[in-house]
Amino acid sequence: MAAVEYHWIIMLNGTAGPGREQVMVGNHGLITRDPAVTTRKDIADELIASLRDAFLARTGTLLEDWTIANFALEPNKLAGEQ
């Protein structure tokens, strides 16, 4: 099966910093994967790791006790359509 381009949106709730403040972080974008060898869970795990790494790089603190507030992954059906 050929690779598919997906549009994704993800938001995580969690705590951060010594005061354990509640935070929400999110992002969106496009990702191309072969559905024959990559599961939806694989993609979600990859996006979560990327989002947590970006949060650490931006704030210098870990995103802890996180939960998924929103996750959507859909084929980018408009790509190439006119």
mmCIF file of N, CA, C and O in Angstrom:
data_model
loop_
_atom_site.group_PDB
_atom_site.id
_atom_site.type_symbol
_atom_site.label_atom_id
_atom_site.label_comp_id
_atom_site.label_asym_id
_atom_site.label_seq_id
_atom_site.Cartn_x
_atom_site.Cartn_y
_atom_site.Cartn_z
ATOM 1 N N MET A 1 0.853 -1.190 0.000
ATOM 2 C CA MET A 1 0.000 0.000 0.000
ATOM 3 C C MET A 1 0.894 1.247 0.000
ATOM 4 O O MET A 1 1.949 1.276 0.615
ATOM 5 N N ALA A 2 0.456 2.265 -0.666
ATOM 6 C CA ALA A 2 1.222 3.499 -0.775
ATOM 7 C C ALA A 2 1.080 4.341 0.493
ATOM 8 O O ALA A 2 0.129 4.197 1.258
ATOM 9 N N ALA A 3 2.036 5.204 0.695
ATOM 10 C CA ALA A 3 2.000 6.122 1.829
ATOM 11 C C ALA A 3 0.807 7.070 1.697
ATOM 12 O O ALA A 3 0.383 7.400 0.597
ATOM 13 N N VAL A 4 0.281 7.453 2.845
ATOM 14 C CA VAL A 4 -0.879 8.341 2.902
ATOM 15 C C VAL A 4 -0.487 9.588 3.686
ATOM 16 O O VAL A 4 0.183 9.493 4.710
ATOM 17 N N GLU A 5 -0.919 10.739 3.195
ATOM 18 C CA GLU A 5 -0.707 11.976 3.939
ATOM 19 C C GLU A 5 -1.902 12.190 4.864
ATOM 20 O O GLU A 5 -3.050 12.110 4.437
ATOM 21 N N TYR A 6 -1.607 12.432 6.144
ATOM 22 C CA TYR A 6 -2.640 12.645 7.144
ATOM 23 C C TYR A 6 -2.528 14.053 7.722
ATOM 24 O O TYR A 6 -1.418 14.567 7.894
ATOM 25 N N HIS A 7 -3.651 14.645 8.038
ATOM 26 C CA HIS A 7 -3.693 15.877 8.825
ATOM 27 C C HIS A 7 -3.958 15.450 10.257
ATOM 28 O O HIS A 7 -4.790 14.592 10.507
ATOM 29 N N TRP A 8 -3.234 16.027 11.196
ATOM 30 C CA TRP A 8 -3.404 15.650 12.596
ATOM 31 C C TRP A 8 -3.528 16.884 13.485
ATOM 32 O O TRP A 8 -3.030 17.966 13.162
ATOM 33 N N ILE A 9 -4.226 16.694 14.589
ATOM 34 C CA ILE A 9 -4.367 17.692 15.652
ATOM 35 C C ILE A 9 -4.222 16.929 16.961
ATOM 36 O O ILE A 9 -4.826 15.866 17.124
ATOM 37 N N ILE A 10 -3.432 17.474 17.884
ATOM 38 C CA ILE A 10 -3.289 16.835 19.184
ATOM 39 C C ILE A 10 -3.183 17.895 20.269
ATOM 40 O O ILE A 10 -2.570 18.948 20.054
ATOM 41 N N MET A 11 -3.821 17.638 21.403
ATOM 42 C CA MET A 11 -3.734 18.507 22.580
ATOM 43 C C MET A 11 -3.551 17.617 23.804
ATOM 44 O O MET A 11 -4.216 16.593 23.935
ATOM 45 N N LEU A 12 -2.637 18.034 24.675
ATOM 46 C CA LEU A 12 -2.387 17.317 25.918
ATOM 47 C C LEU A 12 -2.646 18.236 27.105
ATOM 48 O O LEU A 12 -2.306 19.420 27.061
ATOM 49 N N ASN A 13 -3.242 17.701 28.158
ATOM 50 C CA ASN A 13 -3.338 18.375 29.454
ATOM 51 C C ASN A 13 -2.274 17.754 30.334
ATOM 52 O O ASN A 13 -2.001 16.564 30.236
ATOM 53 N N GLY A 14 -1.704 18.560 31.220
ATOM 54 C CA GLY A 14 -0.724 18.011 32.139
ATOM 55 C C GLY A 14 -0.341 19.021 33.193
ATOM 56 O O GLY A 14 -0.984 20.065 33.340
ATOM 57 N N THR A 15 0.711 18.695 33.917
ATOM 58 C CA THR A 15 1.254 19.611 34.920
ATOM 59 C C THR A 15 2.705 19.897 34.570
ATOM 60 O O THR A 15 3.373 19.096 33.911
ATOM 61 N N ALA A 16 3.187 21.046 35.046
ATOM 62 C CA ALA A 16 4.563 21.433 34.750
ATOM 63 C C ALA A 16 5.119 22.297 35.871
ATOM 64 O O ALA A 16 4.382 23.020 36.538
ATOM 65 N N GLY A 17 6.432 22.210 36.021
ATOM 66 C CA GLY A 17 7.127 23.078 36.956
ATOM 67 C C GLY A 17 7.002 22.635 38.402
ATOM 68 O O GLY A 17 6.233 21.728 38.725
ATOM 69 N N PRO A 18 7.758 23.304 39.259
ATOM 70 C CA PRO A 18 7.756 22.929 40.675
ATOM 71 C C PRO A 18 6.395 23.135 41.338
ATOM 72 O O PRO A 18 6.052 22.432 42.283
ATOM 73 N N GLY A 19 5.603 24.075 40.843
ATOM 74 C CA GLY A 19 4.272 24.318 41.393
ATOM 75 C C GLY A 19 3.218 23.391 40.820
ATOM 76 O O GLY A 19 2.055 23.474 41.193
ATOM 77 N N ARG A 20 3.626 22.510 39.880
ATOM 78 C CA ARG A 20 2.712 21.566 39.231
ATOM 79 C C ARG A 20 1.493 22.270 38.643
ATOM 80 O O ARG A 20 0.363 21.827 38.774
ATOM 81 N N GLU A 21 1.755 23.413 37.964
ATOM 82 C CA GLU A 21 0.673 24.167 37.336
ATOM 83 C C GLU A 21 0.035 23.344 36.219
ATOM 84 O O GLU A 21 0.706 22.607 35.518
ATOM 85 N N GLN A 22 -1.278 23.503 36.067
ATOM 86 C CA GLN A 22 -1.999 22.844 34.978
ATOM 87 C C GLN A 22 -1.679 23.570 33.675
ATOM 88 O O GLN A 22 -1.734 24.795 33.617
ATOM 89 N N VAL A 23 -1.351 22.810 32.644
ATOM 90 C CA VAL A 23 -1.058 23.384 31.336
ATOM 91 C C VAL A 23 -1.757 22.565 30.261
ATOM 92 O O VAL A 23 -2.081 21.395 30.462
ATOM 93 N N MET A 24 -1.985 23.199 29.125
ATOM 94 C CA MET A 24 -2.503 22.524 27.944
ATOM 95 C C MET A 24 -1.606 22.921 26.784
ATOM 96 O O MET A 24 -1.319 24.102 26.593
ATOM 97 N N VAL A 25 -1.139 21.927 26.047
ATOM 98 C CA VAL A 25 -0.285 22.180 24.892
ATOM 99 C C VAL A 25 -0.860 21.435 23.703
ATOM 100 O O VAL A 25 -1.508 20.393 23.853
ATOM 101 N N GLY A 26 -0.631 21.963 22.519
ATOM 102 C CA GLY A 26 -1.151 21.310 21.327
ATOM 103 C C GLY A 26 -0.408 21.733 20.081
ATOM 104 O O GLY A 26 0.409 22.661 20.111
ATOM 105 N N ASN A 27 -0.704 21.032 19.020
ATOM 106 C CA ASN A 27 -0.098 21.354 17.737
ATOM 107 C C ASN A 27 -0.928 20.675 16.644
ATOM 108 O O ASN A 27 -1.842 19.896 16.924
ATOM 109 N N HIS A 28 -0.602 20.967 15.401
ATOM 110 C CA HIS A 28 -1.274 20.347 14.259
ATOM 111 C C HIS A 28 -0.308 20.327 13.090
ATOM 112 O O HIS A 28 0.714 21.018 13.101
ATOM 113 N N GLY A 29 -0.607 19.526 12.110
ATOM 114 C CA GLY A 29 0.258 19.479 10.939
ATOM 115 C C GLY A 29 -0.108 18.343 10.012
ATOM 116 O O GLY A 29 -1.189 17.752 10.104
ATOM 117 N N LEU A 30 0.826 18.033 9.132
ATOM 118 C CA LEU A 30 0.684 16.943 8.173
ATOM 119 C C LEU A 30 1.785 15.928 8.417
ATOM 120 O O LEU A 30 2.906 16.295 8.777
ATOM 121 N N ILE A 31 1.463 14.660 8.227
ATOM 122 C CA ILE A 31 2.439 13.590 8.380
ATOM 123 C C ILE A 31 2.125 12.543 7.315
ATOM 124 O O ILE A 31 0.959 12.292 7.015
ATOM 125 N N THR A 32 3.150 11.955 6.741
ATOM 126 C CA THR A 32 2.959 10.929 5.719
ATOM 127 C C THR A 32 3.480 9.600 6.260
ATOM 128 O O THR A 32 4.622 9.519 6.696
ATOM 129 N N ARG A 33 2.624 8.607 6.244
ATOM 130 C CA ARG A 33 2.977 7.285 6.741
ATOM 131 C C ARG A 33 2.292 6.223 5.884
ATOM 132 O O ARG A 33 1.244 6.457 5.294
ATOM 133 N N ASP A 34 2.890 5.036 5.864
ATOM 134 C CA ASP A 34 2.305 3.893 5.169
ATOM 135 C C ASP A 34 1.402 3.159 6.156
ATOM 136 O O ASP A 34 1.892 2.586 7.143
ATOM 137 N N PRO A 35 0.082 3.143 5.932
ATOM 138 C CA PRO A 35 -0.821 2.501 6.872
ATOM 139 C C PRO A 35 -0.630 0.981 6.970
ATOM 140 O O PRO A 35 -1.099 0.366 7.921
ATOM 141 N N ALA A 36 0.084 0.399 6.040
ATOM 142 C CA ALA A 36 0.338 -1.037 6.102
ATOM 143 C C ALA A 36 1.356 -1.390 7.187
ATOM 144 O O ALA A 36 1.379 -2.522 7.669
ATOM 145 N N VAL A 37 2.180 -0.418 7.577
ATOM 146 C CA VAL A 37 3.231 -0.694 8.572
ATOM 147 C C VAL A 37 3.170 0.238 9.779
ATOM 148 O O VAL A 37 3.957 0.081 10.702
ATOM 149 N N THR A 38 2.255 1.198 9.784
ATOM 150 C CA THR A 38 2.148 2.165 10.875
ATOM 151 C C THR A 38 0.712 2.213 11.359
ATOM 152 O O THR A 38 -0.204 2.419 10.572
ATOM 153 N N THR A 39 0.529 2.067 12.669
ATOM 154 C CA THR A 39 -0.817 2.134 13.236
ATOM 155 C C THR A 39 -1.123 3.555 13.702
ATOM 156 O O THR A 39 -0.228 4.385 13.858
ATOM 157 N N ARG A 40 -2.390 3.786 13.959
ATOM 158 C CA ARG A 40 -2.829 5.066 14.526
ATOM 159 C C ARG A 40 -2.135 5.312 15.867
ATOM 160 O O ARG A 40 -1.722 6.417 16.170
ATOM 161 N N LYS A 41 -1.975 4.251 16.685
ATOM 162 C CA LYS A 41 -1.285 4.373 17.966
ATOM 163 C C LYS A 41 0.181 4.753 17.770
ATOM 164 O O LYS A 41 0.715 5.566 18.510
ATOM 165 N N ASP A 42 0.843 4.165 16.775
ATOM 166 C CA ASP A 42 2.238 4.524 16.478
ATOM 167 C C ASP A 42 2.357 6.024 16.201
ATOM 168 O O ASP A 42 3.271 6.688 16.699
ATOM 169 N N ILE A 43 1.443 6.541 15.390
ATOM 170 C CA ILE A 43 1.473 7.962 15.040
ATOM 171 C C ILE A 43 1.191 8.808 16.268
ATOM 172 O O ILE A 43 1.885 9.799 16.523
ATOM 173 N N ALA A 44 0.201 8.428 17.071
ATOM 174 C CA ALA A 44 -0.115 9.177 18.286
ATOM 175 C C ALA A 44 1.083 9.198 19.228
ATOM 176 O O ALA A 44 1.444 10.257 19.765
ATOM 177 N N ASP A 45 1.729 8.056 19.433
ATOM 178 C CA ASP A 45 2.904 7.995 20.312
ATOM 179 C C ASP A 45 4.018 8.909 19.810
ATOM 180 O O ASP A 45 4.676 9.605 20.594
ATOM 181 N N GLU A 46 4.229 8.923 18.501
ATOM 182 C CA GLU A 46 5.254 9.779 17.896
ATOM 183 C C GLU A 46 4.931 11.262 18.117
ATOM 184 O O GLU A 46 5.800 12.057 18.478
ATOM 185 N N LEU A 47 3.665 11.629 17.924
ATOM 186 C CA LEU A 47 3.260 13.023 18.089
ATOM 187 C C LEU A 47 3.326 13.454 19.553
ATOM 188 O O LEU A 47 3.741 14.583 19.857
ATOM 189 N N ILE A 48 2.944 12.574 20.470
ATOM 190 C CA ILE A 48 3.025 12.882 21.899
ATOM 191 C C ILE A 48 4.470 13.118 22.305
ATOM 192 O O ILE A 48 4.778 14.096 22.996
ATOM 193 N N ALA A 49 5.368 12.241 21.882
ATOM 194 C CA ALA A 49 6.787 12.405 22.207
ATOM 195 C C ALA A 49 7.327 13.717 21.650
ATOM 196 O O ALA A 49 8.055 14.445 22.339
ATOM 197 N N SER A 50 6.947 14.043 20.426
ATOM 198 C CA SER A 50 7.402 15.288 19.803
ATOM 199 C C SER A 50 6.871 16.513 20.550
ATOM 200 O O SER A 50 7.602 17.478 20.786
ATOM 201 N N LEU A 51 5.610 16.478 20.936
ATOM 202 C CA LEU A 51 4.992 17.595 21.653
ATOM 203 C C LEU A 51 5.631 17.776 23.028
ATOM 204 O O LEU A 51 5.928 18.893 23.447
ATOM 205 N N ARG A 52 5.875 16.677 23.733
ATOM 206 C CA ARG A 52 6.515 16.763 25.047
ATOM 207 C C ARG A 52 7.956 17.262 24.930
ATOM 208 O O ARG A 52 8.406 18.056 25.745
ATOM 209 N N ASP A 53 8.691 16.811 23.900
ATOM 210 C CA ASP A 53 10.062 17.294 23.668
ATOM 211 C C ASP A 53 10.069 18.788 23.374
ATOM 212 O O ASP A 53 10.923 19.531 23.871
ATOM 213 N N ALA A 54 9.129 19.248 22.552
ATOM 214 C CA ALA A 54 9.045 20.677 22.212
ATOM 215 C C ALA A 54 8.707 21.504 23.452
ATOM 216 O O ALA A 54 9.247 22.600 23.645
ATOM 217 N N PHE A 55 7.825 20.988 24.309
ATOM 218 C CA PHE A 55 7.473 21.690 25.547
ATOM 219 C C PHE A 55 8.699 21.811 26.449
ATOM 220 O O PHE A 55 8.973 22.884 26.998
ATOM 221 N N LEU A 56 9.461 20.736 26.588
ATOM 222 C CA LEU A 56 10.676 20.765 27.401
ATOM 223 C C LEU A 56 11.685 21.757 26.830
ATOM 224 O O LEU A 56 12.262 22.557 27.576
ATOM 225 N N ALA A 57 11.871 21.754 25.525
ATOM 226 C CA ALA A 57 12.819 22.679 24.898
ATOM 227 C C ALA A 57 12.387 24.132 25.079
ATOM 228 O O ALA A 57 13.221 25.014 25.290
ATOM 229 N N ARG A 58 11.089 24.388 25.003
ATOM 230 C CA ARG A 58 10.569 25.752 25.101
ATOM 231 C C ARG A 58 10.548 26.273 26.531
ATOM 232 O O ARG A 58 10.814 27.435 26.774
ATOM 233 N N THR A 59 10.234 25.404 27.503
ATOM 234 C CA THR A 59 10.019 25.868 28.880
ATOM 235 C C THR A 59 11.106 25.442 29.851
ATOM 236 O O THR A 59 11.209 26.004 30.941
ATOM 237 N N GLY A 60 11.865 24.421 29.491
ATOM 238 C CA GLY A 60 12.867 23.891 30.413
ATOM 239 C C GLY A 60 12.276 23.002 31.492
ATOM 240 O O GLY A 60 12.966 22.610 32.428
ATOM 241 N N THR A 61 10.996 22.676 31.388
ATOM 242 C CA THR A 61 10.345 21.786 32.351
ATOM 243 C C THR A 61 9.642 20.651 31.608
ATOM 244 O O THR A 61 9.247 20.792 30.449
ATOM 245 N N LEU A 62 9.483 19.551 32.315
ATOM 246 C CA LEU A 62 8.796 18.399 31.737
ATOM 247 C C LEU A 62 7.288 18.580 31.824
ATOM 248 O O LEU A 62 6.786 19.161 32.780
ATOM 249 N N LEU A 63 6.591 18.059 30.852
ATOM 250 C CA LEU A 63 5.135 17.953 30.912
ATOM 251 C C LEU A 63 4.842 16.620 31.584
ATOM 252 O O LEU A 63 5.159 15.561 31.054
ATOM 253 N N GLU A 64 4.268 16.671 32.780
ATOM 254 C CA GLU A 64 4.044 15.465 33.558
ATOM 255 C C GLU A 64 2.554 15.219 33.751
ATOM 256 O O GLU A 64 1.736 16.110 33.564
ATOM 257 N N ASP A 65 2.237 14.005 34.169
ATOM 258 C CA ASP A 65 0.850 13.606 34.436
ATOM 259 C C ASP A 65 -0.075 13.981 33.279
ATOM 260 O O ASP A 65 -1.195 14.428 33.483
ATOM 261 N N TRP A 66 0.407 13.796 32.068
ATOM 262 C CA TRP A 66 -0.344 14.248 30.899
ATOM 263 C C TRP A 66 -1.437 13.245 30.521
ATOM 264 O O TRP A 66 -1.347 12.050 30.793
ATOM 265 N N THR A 67 -2.452 13.796 29.922
ATOM 266 C CA THR A 67 -3.525 13.009 29.321
ATOM 267 C C THR A 67 -3.841 13.626 27.960
ATOM 268 O O THR A 67 -3.598 14.813 27.735
ATOM 269 N N ILE A 68 -4.399 12.840 27.089
ATOM 270 C CA ILE A 68 -4.785 13.336 25.773
ATOM 271 C C ILE A 68 -6.134 14.034 25.897
ATOM 272 O O ILE A 68 -7.122 13.420 26.290
ATOM 273 N N ALA A 69 -6.160 15.319 25.575
ATOM 274 C CA ALA A 69 -7.409 16.083 25.597
ATOM 275 C C ALA A 69 -8.124 15.981 24.250
ATOM 276 O O ALA A 69 -9.351 15.972 24.187
ATOM 277 N N ASN A 70 -7.348 15.897 23.174
ATOM 278 C CA ASN A 70 -7.929 15.820 21.835
ATOM 279 C C ASN A 70 -6.887 15.215 20.905
ATOM 280 O O ASN A 70 -5.716 15.569 20.969
ATOM 281 N N PHE A 71 -7.319 14.303 20.064
ATOM 282 C CA PHE A 71 -6.445 13.749 19.038
ATOM 283 C C PHE A 71 -7.300 13.419 17.830
ATOM 284 O O PHE A 71 -8.302 12.709 17.940
ATOM 285 N N ALA A 72 -6.922 13.952 16.687
ATOM 286 C CA ALA A 72 -7.604 13.652 15.434
ATOM 287 C C ALA A 72 -6.550 13.357 14.376
ATOM 288 O O ALA A 72 -5.532 14.042 14.289
ATOM 289 N N LEU A 73 -6.799 12.324 13.613
ATOM 290 C CA LEU A 73 -5.900 11.918 12.541
ATOM 291 C C LEU A 73 -6.768 11.491 11.369
ATOM 292 O O LEU A 73 -7.510 10.510 11.452
ATOM 293 N N GLU A 74 -6.713 12.250 10.293
ATOM 294 C CA GLU A 74 -7.562 11.981 9.135
ATOM 295 C C GLU A 74 -6.746 12.077 7.852
ATOM 296 O O GLU A 74 -5.863 12.941 7.748
ATOM 297 N N PRO A 75 -7.044 11.227 6.874
ATOM 298 C CA PRO A 75 -6.375 11.368 5.583
ATOM 299 C C PRO A 75 -6.609 12.772 5.022
ATOM 300 O O PRO A 75 -7.705 13.319 5.131
ATOM 301 N N ASN A 76 -5.574 13.335 4.455
ATOM 302 C CA ASN A 76 -5.668 14.667 3.871
ATOM 303 C C ASN A 76 -6.276 14.531 2.479
ATOM 304 O O ASN A 76 -5.573 14.542 1.471
ATOM 305 N N LYS A 77 -7.583 14.359 2.430
ATOM 306 C CA LYS A 77 -8.282 14.069 1.178
ATOM 307 C C LYS A 77 -8.232 15.220 0.179
ATOM 308 O O LYS A 77 -8.421 15.010 -0.996
ATOM 309 N N LEU A 78 -8.000 16.419 0.662
ATOM 310 C CA LEU A 78 -7.967 17.565 -0.250
ATOM 311 C C LEU A 78 -6.620 17.692 -0.966
ATOM 312 O O LEU A 78 -6.512 18.423 -1.917
ATOM 313 N N ALA A 79 -5.597 16.974 -0.487
ATOM 314 C CA ALA A 79 -4.292 17.048 -1.131
ATOM 315 C C ALA A 79 -4.401 16.539 -2.555
ATOM 316 O O ALA A 79 -4.884 15.440 -2.806
ATOM 317 N N GLY A 80 -4.017 17.345 -3.488
ATOM 318 C CA GLY A 80 -4.029 16.951 -4.878
ATOM 319 C C GLY A 80 -5.370 17.096 -5.575
ATOM 320 O O GLY A 80 -5.462 16.947 -6.773
ATOM 321 N N GLU A 81 -6.440 17.388 -4.811
ATOM 322 C CA GLU A 81 -7.743 17.597 -5.435
ATOM 323 C C GLU A 81 -7.878 19.040 -5.856
ATOM 324 O O GLU A 81 -7.326 19.926 -5.252
ATOM 325 N N GLN A 82 -8.648 19.254 -6.902
ATOM 326 C CA GLN A 82 -8.850 20.633 -7.358
ATOM 327 C C GLN A 82 -10.307 20.924 -7.509
ATOM 328 O O GLN A 82 -11.115 20.126 -7.703
#
